[in-house]
Amino acid sequence: MGLGDIADSITRQIEVVGDAAHETLFEPVIRLGVTGLSRAGKTVFITSLVANLMDRGRMPQLIAAADGRIQTAFLQPQPDDTVARFDYETYLAAMTGATPRWPDGTRAVSELRLSFRVQPGGLLAGLRGPRTVHLDIVDYPGEWLLDLALLDLSYDEWAAQALSRIAHRPQAAEFLSAADHAQGDVKLDEPTAKALSDSFATYLKSAREAGFSDCTPGRFLLPGDMAGSPVLTFAPIPKPAKTPRGSLWREMDRRFEAYKSRVVKPFFRDHFSRIDRQVVLVDVLGAINAGPAALDDLRRAMAEILRAFRPGRNAFLSQLFMGRRVERILFAATKADHLHHTQHPQLTAIAEALLRDAKDRADFAGASTAAMSIAALRTTTEETLDHKGRTLDCVRGTLLDSGKSAAFYPGALPEDPGRLLSPAREGAEKWLDADYQVMRFAPAQVSLKPGEGPPHIRLDKAAEFLIGDRL
């Protein structure tokens, strides 16, 4: 541990003690992290959650709302002046306007503060007046969170693992050819390094489109103002027999270490280590549709993600940063509205089994965890249709590509999650006994009554788990 890390650790401990004292004596603050991998629905989740917490007519399972103890909820300026504000108003208008559309996805860290005036319940109800509770929602790309696992790896280890993992993926063929021809022992040639990193970034984008989850380094997908900088100009290449000073391989090694110290660690220190509640959004249906390899990749990616949550004593990288312990973690399988409600238990069971490796670690370490299937914005209605002598439980919605209304039956999810996870673990190329499909639905037109937020599935149950105890 360097002097800089020690100073950061001391500063973080002082900040945590100060924050805890202020929250205990004055106004409690809940910092809720919202993350997930691409297309899991982070922006929609936050927008609908905030709208439904402000207008609570559709939140019967949030006990403080059902009991009438939440007197009001209102937006306030966020406490972090250097973090972009989550553009709630623009996103809500996009989702619920006359021509509804999906808002743009998460590309950087953003934040929003929602404050509640809450009347205490129980024995304190008649002794204390209403108090203020702040909910700071922090939105960040799941791809960046996956990068935290890189801190445990050297460039040599990461390169070997990455090349092995993608060896049989057709999306990686062009990059693997370039990597095989790279001469790691020759003097660094900047155009060569850039060509390799560009080719690797192209592979990562293709892999994400194909449904794979573990696409690191995450900033290769969302570079922002770092695009083209040396800290993003590296790629995994085979280690040569000799690695002289100034060689291509040694420079790739140096830039990988710079990426960890200048990109990954600051994110962990400044944002992630301050979170005390977390929801991880997972597009389980999309992974199933993409096939067994994508489903198993999602399982491994989610296990890696949980390592960064640092619950309990066995804290991931706790020797570097003394942040708050994540107390509650929700794994939410999104897009439940793409299935008839009779299949929601199967989707939840698959999510629980898929995330078993990750969830058990959190449970063992003392964090409270849960898995459920949700839809932050319901886009479909349910229908039961007769088809070739069979009765099918379908959903009807507006297709995103054509704008036409269509009834859709995605296939029956198995009662036993092992029927999906076992072939995924064993490396099956496709599902043998079923064909699962996913349609892309546009947001439905909604007419909201006074006091109602956007329609959803189990968003109130998710909110109760995440923040109900603090309200």
PDB file of C-alpha atoms in Angstrom, residues 23-304:
ATOM      1  CA  GLU A  23     -26.885  11.341  10.228  1.00  0.00           C
ATOM      2  CA  THR A  24     -27.407  10.020  13.738  1.00  0.00           C
ATOM      3  CA  LEU A  25     -27.922  13.458  15.285  1.00  0.00           C
ATOM      4  CA  PHE A  26     -29.744  15.235  12.466  1.00  0.00           C
ATOM      5  CA  GLU A  27     -31.159  13.908   9.182  1.00  0.00           C
ATOM      6  CA  PRO A  28     -30.483  10.284   8.162  1.00  0.00           C
ATOM      7  CA  VAL A  29     -29.124   9.674   4.665  1.00  0.00           C
ATOM      8  CA  ILE A  30     -29.548   6.454   2.690  1.00  0.00           C
ATOM      9  CA  ARG A  31     -27.110   6.097  -0.215  1.00  0.00           C
ATOM     10  CA  LEU A  32     -28.639   3.702  -2.726  1.00  0.00           C
ATOM     11  CA  GLY A  33     -26.437   2.447  -5.537  1.00  0.00           C
ATOM     12  CA  VAL A  34     -28.161   1.366  -8.739  1.00  0.00           C
ATOM     13  CA  THR A  35     -26.186  -0.648 -11.233  1.00  0.00           C
ATOM     14  CA  GLY A  36     -26.507  -3.409 -13.785  1.00  0.00           C
ATOM     15  CA  LEU A  37     -25.028  -4.341 -17.092  1.00  0.00           C
ATOM     16  CA  SER A  38     -26.000  -2.850 -20.437  1.00  0.00           C
ATOM     17  CA  ARG A  39     -29.747  -2.770 -21.192  1.00  0.00           C
ATOM     18  CA  ALA A  40     -30.716  -3.984 -17.732  1.00  0.00           C
ATOM     19  CA  GLY A  41     -32.835  -0.856 -17.313  1.00  0.00           C
ATOM     20  CA  LYS A  42     -31.002   1.333 -14.774  1.00  0.00           C
ATOM     21  CA  THR A  43     -32.301   4.665 -16.072  1.00  0.00           C
ATOM     22  CA  VAL A  44     -35.885   3.419 -16.271  1.00  0.00           C
ATOM     23  CA  PHE A  45     -35.645   1.874 -12.791  1.00  0.00           C
ATOM     24  CA  ILE A  46     -34.460   5.082 -11.136  1.00  0.00           C
ATOM     25  CA  THR A  47     -36.939   7.285 -12.998  1.00  0.00           C
ATOM     26  CA  SER A  48     -39.922   5.100 -12.168  1.00  0.00           C
ATOM     27  CA  LEU A  49     -38.771   4.564  -8.568  1.00  0.00           C
ATOM     28  CA  VAL A  50     -38.506   8.301  -7.925  1.00  0.00           C
ATOM     29  CA  ALA A  51     -41.834   9.011  -9.629  1.00  0.00           C
ATOM     30  CA  ASN A  52     -43.580   6.312  -7.583  1.00  0.00           C
ATOM     31  CA  LEU A  53     -41.994   7.478  -4.328  1.00  0.00           C
ATOM     32  CA  MET A  54     -43.221  10.998  -4.975  1.00  0.00           C
ATOM     33  CA  ASP A  55     -46.722   9.846  -6.010  1.00  0.00           C
ATOM     34  CA  ARG A  56     -47.298   6.677  -4.032  1.00  0.00           C
ATOM     35  CA  GLY A  57     -50.675   5.479  -5.297  1.00  0.00           C
ATOM     36  CA  ARG A  58     -49.127   2.334  -6.808  1.00  0.00           C
ATOM     37  CA  MET A  59     -46.870   1.477  -3.813  1.00  0.00           C
ATOM     38  CA  PRO A  60     -49.027  -0.621  -1.445  1.00  0.00           C
ATOM     39  CA  GLN A  61     -46.138  -2.925  -0.450  1.00  0.00           C
ATOM     40  CA  LEU A  62     -44.016  -0.003   0.754  1.00  0.00           C
ATOM     41  CA  ILE A  63     -45.258  -0.142   4.340  1.00  0.00           C
ATOM     42  CA  ALA A  64     -44.456   3.460   5.269  1.00  0.00           C
ATOM     43  CA  ALA A  65     -46.508   4.607   2.272  1.00  0.00           C
ATOM     44  CA  ALA A  66     -49.393   2.212   2.966  1.00  0.00           C
ATOM     45  CA  ASP A  67     -49.523   3.360   6.617  1.00  0.00           C
ATOM     46  CA  GLY A  68     -49.541   6.999   5.596  1.00  0.00           C
ATOM     47  CA  ARG A  69     -46.330   7.754   7.506  1.00  0.00           C
ATOM     48  CA  ILE A  70     -44.666   9.327   4.457  1.00  0.00           C
ATOM     49  CA  GLN A  71     -46.177  12.795   4.506  1.00  0.00           C
ATOM     50  CA  THR A  72     -44.387  14.045   1.415  1.00  0.00           C
ATOM     51  CA  ALA A  73     -41.402  13.345  -0.841  1.00  0.00           C
ATOM     52  CA  PHE A  74     -39.587  16.007  -2.800  1.00  0.00           C
ATOM     53  CA  LEU A  75     -36.427  16.508  -4.847  1.00  0.00           C
ATOM     54  CA  GLN A  76     -33.554  18.550  -3.448  1.00  0.00           C
ATOM     55  CA  PRO A  77     -30.114  19.588  -4.723  1.00  0.00           C
ATOM     56  CA  GLN A  78     -27.737  16.659  -4.447  1.00  0.00           C
ATOM     57  CA  PRO A  79     -24.861  16.854  -1.949  1.00  0.00           C
ATOM     58  CA  ASP A  80     -22.055  16.091  -4.444  1.00  0.00           C
ATOM     59  CA  ASP A  81     -21.419  19.185  -6.566  1.00  0.00           C
ATOM     60  CA  THR A  82     -18.911  17.468  -8.839  1.00  0.00           C
ATOM     61  CA  VAL A  83     -21.243  14.625  -9.904  1.00  0.00           C
ATOM     62  CA  ALA A  84     -23.740  15.029 -12.733  1.00  0.00           C
ATOM     63  CA  ARG A  85     -27.385  15.259 -11.696  1.00  0.00           C
ATOM     64  CA  PHE A  86     -29.571  12.369 -12.825  1.00  0.00           C
ATOM     65  CA  ASP A  87     -31.848  13.993 -15.422  1.00  0.00           C
ATOM     66  CA  TYR A  88     -35.064  12.748 -13.875  1.00  0.00           C
ATOM     67  CA  GLU A  89     -37.468  15.213 -15.451  1.00  0.00           C
ATOM     68  CA  THR A  90     -36.242  14.572 -19.007  1.00  0.00           C
ATOM     69  CA  TYR A  91     -36.342  10.803 -18.557  1.00  0.00           C
ATOM     70  CA  LEU A  92     -39.835  10.836 -17.054  1.00  0.00           C
ATOM     71  CA  ALA A  93     -41.127  12.974 -19.920  1.00  0.00           C
ATOM     72  CA  ALA A  94     -39.639  10.524 -22.417  1.00  0.00           C
ATOM     73  CA  MET A  95     -41.285   7.519 -20.722  1.00  0.00           C
ATOM     74  CA  THR A  96     -44.728   9.002 -20.090  1.00  0.00           C
ATOM     75  CA  GLY A  97     -45.174  11.624 -22.823  1.00  0.00           C
ATOM     76  CA  ALA A  98     -47.699  11.613 -25.671  1.00  0.00           C
ATOM     77  CA  THR A  99     -45.230   9.590 -27.778  1.00  0.00           C
ATOM     78  CA  PRO A 100     -43.433   7.523 -25.131  1.00  0.00           C
ATOM     79  CA  ARG A 101     -39.879   6.330 -25.782  1.00  0.00           C
ATOM     80  CA  TRP A 102     -37.072   4.748 -23.849  1.00  0.00           C
ATOM     81  CA  PRO A 103     -34.587   7.263 -22.385  1.00  0.00           C
ATOM     82  CA  ASP A 104     -30.875   7.136 -23.120  1.00  0.00           C
ATOM     83  CA  GLY A 105     -28.861   4.687 -21.033  1.00  0.00           C
ATOM     84  CA  THR A 106     -26.287   5.265 -18.314  1.00  0.00           C
ATOM     85  CA  ARG A 107     -22.907   6.494 -19.569  1.00  0.00           C
ATOM     86  CA  ALA A 108     -21.353   7.945 -16.407  1.00  0.00           C
ATOM     87  CA  VAL A 109     -21.960   8.405 -12.700  1.00  0.00           C
ATOM     88  CA  SER A 110     -24.972  10.553 -11.809  1.00  0.00           C
ATOM     89  CA  GLU A 111     -26.886  11.269  -8.627  1.00  0.00           C
ATOM     90  CA  LEU A 112     -30.260  12.460  -7.358  1.00  0.00           C
ATOM     91  CA  ARG A 113     -31.476  13.340  -3.852  1.00  0.00           C
ATOM     92  CA  LEU A 114     -35.054  12.565  -2.845  1.00  0.00           C
ATOM     93  CA  SER A 115     -36.095  13.712   0.633  1.00  0.00           C
ATOM     94  CA  PHE A 116     -38.981  12.366   2.714  1.00  0.00           C
ATOM     95  CA  ARG A 117     -40.934  13.873   5.581  1.00  0.00           C
ATOM     96  CA  VAL A 118     -41.780  10.829   7.681  1.00  0.00           C
ATOM     97  CA  GLN A 119     -43.886  10.492  10.823  1.00  0.00           C
ATOM     98  CA  PRO A 120     -42.274   7.952  13.190  1.00  0.00           C
ATOM     99  CA  GLY A 121     -44.337   4.875  13.961  1.00  0.00           C
ATOM    100  CA  GLY A 122     -44.670   2.565  16.940  1.00  0.00           C
ATOM    101  CA  LEU A 123     -44.003   3.856  20.473  1.00  0.00           C
ATOM    102  CA  LEU A 124     -42.393   7.043  19.162  1.00  0.00           C
ATOM    103  CA  ALA A 125     -45.392   8.084  17.092  1.00  0.00           C
ATOM    104  CA  GLY A 126     -46.898  10.309  19.763  1.00  0.00           C
ATOM    105  CA  LEU A 127     -43.611  11.601  21.173  1.00  0.00           C
ATOM    106  CA  ARG A 128     -41.818  12.897  18.101  1.00  0.00           C
ATOM    107  CA  GLY A 129     -42.785  15.025  15.184  1.00  0.00           C
ATOM    108  CA  PRO A 130     -42.020  14.277  11.514  1.00  0.00           C
ATOM    109  CA  ARG A 131     -38.378  13.872  10.572  1.00  0.00           C
ATOM    110  CA  THR A 132     -36.523  14.240   7.281  1.00  0.00           C
ATOM    111  CA  VAL A 133     -34.864  11.248   5.642  1.00  0.00           C
ATOM    112  CA  HIS A 134     -32.733  11.744   2.532  1.00  0.00           C
ATOM    113  CA  LEU A 135     -32.367   9.141  -0.216  1.00  0.00           C
ATOM    114  CA  ASP A 136     -29.293   9.732  -2.386  1.00  0.00           C
ATOM    115  CA  ILE A 137     -29.553   7.577  -5.503  1.00  0.00           C
ATOM    116  CA  VAL A 138     -26.249   6.951  -7.266  1.00  0.00           C
ATOM    117  CA  ASP A 139     -26.437   5.650 -10.834  1.00  0.00           C
ATOM    118  CA  TYR A 140     -23.327   4.098 -12.358  1.00  0.00           C
ATOM    119  CA  PRO A 141     -22.542   1.665 -15.210  1.00  0.00           C
ATOM    120  CA  GLY A 142     -22.214  -1.962 -14.233  1.00  0.00           C
ATOM    121  CA  GLU A 143     -19.327  -2.279 -16.679  1.00  0.00           C
ATOM    122  CA  TRP A 144     -17.288  -0.011 -14.413  1.00  0.00           C
ATOM    123  CA  LEU A 145     -18.117  -2.113 -11.378  1.00  0.00           C
ATOM    124  CA  LEU A 146     -16.736  -5.220 -13.079  1.00  0.00           C
ATOM    125  CA  ASP A 147     -13.398  -3.402 -13.321  1.00  0.00           C
ATOM    126  CA  LEU A 148     -12.924  -3.627  -9.561  1.00  0.00           C
ATOM    127  CA  ALA A 149     -12.007  -7.296  -9.986  1.00  0.00           C
ATOM    128  CA  LEU A 150      -8.998  -6.150 -12.037  1.00  0.00           C
ATOM    129  CA  LEU A 151      -7.373  -4.724  -8.903  1.00  0.00           C
ATOM    130  CA  ASP A 152      -6.523  -8.265  -7.787  1.00  0.00           C
ATOM    131  CA  LEU A 153      -4.794  -9.110 -11.089  1.00  0.00           C
ATOM    132  CA  SER A 154      -1.467  -8.325 -12.696  1.00  0.00           C
ATOM    133  CA  TYR A 155      -1.400  -7.574 -16.423  1.00  0.00           C
ATOM    134  CA  ASP A 156       0.142 -10.995 -17.028  1.00  0.00           C
ATOM    135  CA  GLU A 157      -2.735 -12.727 -15.189  1.00  0.00           C
ATOM    136  CA  TRP A 158      -5.463 -10.583 -16.746  1.00  0.00           C
ATOM    137  CA  ALA A 159      -4.143 -11.010 -20.290  1.00  0.00           C
ATOM    138  CA  ALA A 160      -3.883 -14.785 -19.946  1.00  0.00           C
ATOM    139  CA  GLN A 161      -7.395 -15.055 -18.483  1.00  0.00           C
ATOM    140  CA  ALA A 162      -8.935 -12.743 -21.075  1.00  0.00           C
ATOM    141  CA  LEU A 163      -7.364 -14.536 -24.034  1.00  0.00           C
ATOM    142  CA  SER A 164      -8.443 -17.920 -22.673  1.00  0.00           C
ATOM    143  CA  ARG A 165     -12.007 -16.775 -21.956  1.00  0.00           C
ATOM    144  CA  ILE A 166     -12.626 -15.372 -25.443  1.00  0.00           C
ATOM    145  CA  ALA A 167     -10.705 -18.007 -27.399  1.00  0.00           C
ATOM    146  CA  HIS A 168     -13.823 -19.687 -28.808  1.00  0.00           C
ATOM    147  CA  ARG A 169     -16.045 -16.643 -29.262  1.00  0.00           C
ATOM    148  CA  PRO A 170     -16.634 -15.805 -32.923  1.00  0.00           C
ATOM    149  CA  GLN A 171     -16.843 -12.101 -32.061  1.00  0.00           C
ATOM    150  CA  ALA A 172     -13.177 -12.214 -30.978  1.00  0.00           C
ATOM    151  CA  ALA A 173     -11.725 -13.832 -34.107  1.00  0.00           C
ATOM    152  CA  GLU A 174     -10.332 -10.641 -35.648  1.00  0.00           C
ATOM    153  CA  PHE A 175      -8.793  -9.395 -32.412  1.00  0.00           C
ATOM    154  CA  LEU A 176      -7.301 -12.796 -31.545  1.00  0.00           C
ATOM    155  CA  SER A 177      -5.608 -12.882 -34.932  1.00  0.00           C
ATOM    156  CA  ALA A 178      -4.081  -9.470 -34.292  1.00  0.00           C
ATOM    157  CA  ALA A 179      -3.009 -10.453 -30.783  1.00  0.00           C
ATOM    158  CA  ASP A 180      -1.375 -13.658 -32.031  1.00  0.00           C
ATOM    159  CA  HIS A 181       0.682 -11.645 -34.524  1.00  0.00           C
ATOM    160  CA  ALA A 182       1.660  -8.985 -31.988  1.00  0.00           C
ATOM    161  CA  GLN A 183       5.375  -8.941 -31.238  1.00  0.00           C
ATOM    162  CA  GLY A 184       5.405  -8.199 -27.556  1.00  0.00           C
ATOM    163  CA  ASP A 185       9.202  -8.245 -27.288  1.00  0.00           C
ATOM    164  CA  VAL A 186       9.846  -5.512 -29.859  1.00  0.00           C
ATOM    165  CA  LYS A 187      10.033  -1.798 -29.129  1.00  0.00           C
ATOM    166  CA  LEU A 188       6.704  -0.079 -28.585  1.00  0.00           C
ATOM    167  CA  ASP A 189       5.131   1.281 -31.748  1.00  0.00           C
ATOM    168  CA  GLU A 190       2.229   3.573 -30.829  1.00  0.00           C
ATOM    169  CA  PRO A 191       0.127   2.892 -33.967  1.00  0.00           C
ATOM    170  CA  THR A 192       0.414  -0.842 -33.243  1.00  0.00           C
ATOM    171  CA  ALA A 193      -0.699  -0.387 -29.631  1.00  0.00           C
ATOM    172  CA  LYS A 194      -3.634   1.752 -30.737  1.00  0.00           C
ATOM    173  CA  ALA A 195      -4.671  -0.742 -33.421  1.00  0.00           C
ATOM    174  CA  LEU A 196      -4.658  -3.538 -30.841  1.00  0.00           C
ATOM    175  CA  SER A 197      -6.679  -1.558 -28.293  1.00  0.00           C
ATOM    176  CA  ASP A 198      -9.167  -0.438 -30.960  1.00  0.00           C
ATOM    177  CA  SER A 199      -9.611  -4.016 -32.125  1.00  0.00           C
ATOM    178  CA  PHE A 200     -10.128  -5.207 -28.553  1.00  0.00           C
ATOM    179  CA  ALA A 201     -12.688  -2.445 -27.934  1.00  0.00           C
ATOM    180  CA  THR A 202     -14.516  -3.489 -31.097  1.00  0.00           C
ATOM    181  CA  TYR A 203     -14.614  -7.063 -29.818  1.00  0.00           C
ATOM    182  CA  LEU A 204     -15.984  -5.934 -26.435  1.00  0.00           C
ATOM    183  CA  LYS A 205     -18.810  -4.031 -28.117  1.00  0.00           C
ATOM    184  CA  SER A 206     -19.648  -7.052 -30.295  1.00  0.00           C
ATOM    185  CA  ALA A 207     -19.580  -9.363 -27.282  1.00  0.00           C
ATOM    186  CA  ARG A 208     -21.942  -7.084 -25.388  1.00  0.00           C
ATOM    187  CA  GLU A 209     -24.307  -7.019 -28.369  1.00  0.00           C
ATOM    188  CA  ALA A 210     -24.202 -10.840 -28.425  1.00  0.00           C
ATOM    189  CA  GLY A 211     -25.333 -10.988 -24.792  1.00  0.00           C
ATOM    190  CA  PHE A 212     -22.027 -11.545 -22.964  1.00  0.00           C
ATOM    191  CA  SER A 213     -21.652  -9.758 -19.635  1.00  0.00           C
ATOM    192  CA  ASP A 214     -18.015  -9.820 -18.528  1.00  0.00           C
ATOM    193  CA  CYS A 215     -16.769  -7.159 -20.930  1.00  0.00           C
ATOM    194  CA  THR A 216     -13.829  -5.553 -19.152  1.00  0.00           C
ATOM    195  CA  PRO A 217     -12.162  -3.083 -18.996  1.00  0.00           C
ATOM    196  CA  GLY A 218     -15.471  -1.241 -18.748  1.00  0.00           C
ATOM    197  CA  ARG A 219     -14.106   2.138 -19.863  1.00  0.00           C
ATOM    198  CA  PHE A 220     -13.362   0.631 -23.264  1.00  0.00           C
ATOM    199  CA  LEU A 221     -17.136   0.553 -23.726  1.00  0.00           C
ATOM    200  CA  LEU A 222     -17.841   3.911 -22.064  1.00  0.00           C
ATOM    201  CA  PRO A 223     -14.592   5.922 -22.401  1.00  0.00           C
ATOM    202  CA  GLY A 224     -16.053   9.431 -22.015  1.00  0.00           C
ATOM    203  CA  ASP A 225     -13.345  12.084 -22.049  1.00  0.00           C
ATOM    204  CA  MET A 226     -10.646   9.393 -21.740  1.00  0.00           C
ATOM    205  CA  ALA A 227     -11.154   8.217 -25.331  1.00  0.00           C
ATOM    206  CA  GLY A 228      -7.818   7.912 -27.111  1.00  0.00           C
ATOM    207  CA  SER A 229      -5.708   8.417 -23.984  1.00  0.00           C
ATOM    208  CA  PRO A 230      -2.780   6.078 -23.222  1.00  0.00           C
ATOM    209  CA  VAL A 231      -4.607   4.776 -20.129  1.00  0.00           C
ATOM    210  CA  LEU A 232      -7.136   3.190 -22.533  1.00  0.00           C
ATOM    211  CA  THR A 233      -4.589   2.166 -25.165  1.00  0.00           C
ATOM    212  CA  PHE A 234      -3.765  -1.380 -24.154  1.00  0.00           C
ATOM    213  CA  ALA A 235      -5.049  -4.888 -24.837  1.00  0.00           C
ATOM    214  CA  PRO A 236      -4.324  -8.474 -23.757  1.00  0.00           C
ATOM    215  CA  ILE A 237      -1.522 -10.062 -25.771  1.00  0.00           C
ATOM    216  CA  PRO A 238       0.466 -13.283 -25.260  1.00  0.00           C
ATOM    217  CA  LYS A 239       3.556 -12.905 -23.078  1.00  0.00           C
ATOM    218  CA  PRO A 240       6.775 -13.331 -25.061  1.00  0.00           C
ATOM    219  CA  ALA A 241       9.815 -15.192 -23.776  1.00  0.00           C
ATOM    220  CA  LYS A 242      11.608 -11.904 -23.126  1.00  0.00           C
ATOM    221  CA  THR A 243      10.073  -8.560 -22.154  1.00  0.00           C
ATOM    222  CA  PRO A 244      12.834  -5.957 -22.474  1.00  0.00           C
ATOM    223  CA  ARG A 245      12.391  -2.404 -21.232  1.00  0.00           C
ATOM    224  CA  GLY A 246      10.453  -0.290 -23.725  1.00  0.00           C
ATOM    225  CA  SER A 247       8.872  -3.298 -25.423  1.00  0.00           C
ATOM    226  CA  LEU A 248       5.221  -3.471 -26.471  1.00  0.00           C
ATOM    227  CA  TRP A 249       4.389  -6.011 -23.748  1.00  0.00           C
ATOM    228  CA  ARG A 250       6.039  -3.943 -20.995  1.00  0.00           C
ATOM    229  CA  GLU A 251       4.129  -0.835 -22.111  1.00  0.00           C
ATOM    230  CA  MET A 252       0.849  -2.755 -22.125  1.00  0.00           C
ATOM    231  CA  ASP A 253       1.700  -3.847 -18.578  1.00  0.00           C
ATOM    232  CA  ARG A 254       2.424  -0.250 -17.511  1.00  0.00           C
ATOM    233  CA  ARG A 255      -0.803   1.101 -19.005  1.00  0.00           C
ATOM    234  CA  PHE A 256      -2.871  -1.667 -17.407  1.00  0.00           C
ATOM    235  CA  GLU A 257      -1.461  -0.685 -14.004  1.00  0.00           C
ATOM    236  CA  ALA A 258      -2.165   2.982 -14.766  1.00  0.00           C
ATOM    237  CA  TYR A 259      -5.760   2.069 -15.632  1.00  0.00           C
ATOM    238  CA  LYS A 260      -6.163   0.421 -12.235  1.00  0.00           C
ATOM    239  CA  SER A 261      -4.574   3.259 -10.248  1.00  0.00           C
ATOM    240  CA  ARG A 262      -5.964   6.265 -12.139  1.00  0.00           C
ATOM    241  CA  VAL A 263      -9.388   5.028 -13.250  1.00  0.00           C
ATOM    242  CA  VAL A 264     -10.591   2.105 -11.144  1.00  0.00           C
ATOM    243  CA  LYS A 265      -9.344   3.117  -7.695  1.00  0.00           C
ATOM    244  CA  PRO A 266     -10.679   6.707  -7.861  1.00  0.00           C
ATOM    245  CA  PHE A 267     -14.116   5.394  -8.820  1.00  0.00           C
ATOM    246  CA  PHE A 268     -14.081   3.009  -5.885  1.00  0.00           C
ATOM    247  CA  ARG A 269     -12.859   5.682  -3.485  1.00  0.00           C
ATOM    248  CA  ASP A 270     -15.101   8.555  -4.575  1.00  0.00           C
ATOM    249  CA  HIS A 271     -18.380   6.789  -5.311  1.00  0.00           C
ATOM    250  CA  PHE A 272     -18.736   3.104  -4.697  1.00  0.00           C
ATOM    251  CA  SER A 273     -17.233   2.896  -1.209  1.00  0.00           C
ATOM    252  CA  ARG A 274     -19.888   5.295   0.160  1.00  0.00           C
ATOM    253  CA  ILE A 275     -22.907   3.157  -0.795  1.00  0.00           C
ATOM    254  CA  ASP A 276     -24.861   1.369   1.950  1.00  0.00           C
ATOM    255  CA  ARG A 277     -27.798  -0.097  -0.060  1.00  0.00           C
ATOM    256  CA  GLN A 278     -27.454  -1.610  -3.534  1.00  0.00           C
ATOM    257  CA  VAL A 279     -29.696  -2.901  -6.299  1.00  0.00           C
ATOM    258  CA  VAL A 280     -28.175  -4.920  -9.131  1.00  0.00           C
ATOM    259  CA  LEU A 281     -30.428  -5.074 -12.199  1.00  0.00           C
ATOM    260  CA  VAL A 282     -30.032  -8.208 -14.289  1.00  0.00           C
ATOM    261  CA  ASP A 283     -31.455  -8.901 -17.758  1.00  0.00           C
ATOM    262  CA  VAL A 284     -31.909 -12.611 -17.162  1.00  0.00           C
ATOM    263  CA  LEU A 285     -34.338 -13.014 -20.061  1.00  0.00           C
ATOM    264  CA  GLY A 286     -31.876 -11.414 -22.464  1.00  0.00           C
ATOM    265  CA  ALA A 287     -29.119 -13.785 -21.351  1.00  0.00           C
ATOM    266  CA  ILE A 288     -31.403 -16.812 -21.740  1.00  0.00           C
ATOM    267  CA  ASN A 289     -32.341 -15.654 -25.220  1.00  0.00           C
ATOM    268  CA  ALA A 290     -28.661 -15.251 -26.140  1.00  0.00           C
ATOM    269  CA  GLY A 291     -27.918 -18.883 -25.222  1.00  0.00           C
ATOM    270  CA  PRO A 292     -26.142 -21.047 -22.639  1.00  0.00           C
ATOM    271  CA  ALA A 293     -22.731 -19.357 -23.003  1.00  0.00           C
ATOM    272  CA  ALA A 294     -24.201 -15.915 -22.357  1.00  0.00           C
ATOM    273  CA  LEU A 295     -26.167 -17.184 -19.362  1.00  0.00           C
ATOM    274  CA  ASP A 296     -23.096 -18.733 -17.751  1.00  0.00           C
ATOM    275  CA  ASP A 297     -21.077 -15.600 -18.493  1.00  0.00           C
ATOM    276  CA  LEU A 298     -23.738 -13.587 -16.652  1.00  0.00           C
ATOM    277  CA  ARG A 299     -23.514 -15.950 -13.673  1.00  0.00           C
ATOM    278  CA  ARG A 300     -19.742 -15.486 -13.437  1.00  0.00           C
ATOM    279  CA  ALA A 301     -19.984 -11.740 -13.978  1.00  0.00           C
ATOM    280  CA  MET A 302     -22.480 -11.321 -11.152  1.00  0.00           C
ATOM    281  CA  ALA A 303     -20.279 -13.343  -8.809  1.00  0.00           C
ATOM    282  CA  GLU A 304     -17.396 -11.007  -9.655  1.00  0.00           C
TER     283      GLU A 304
END
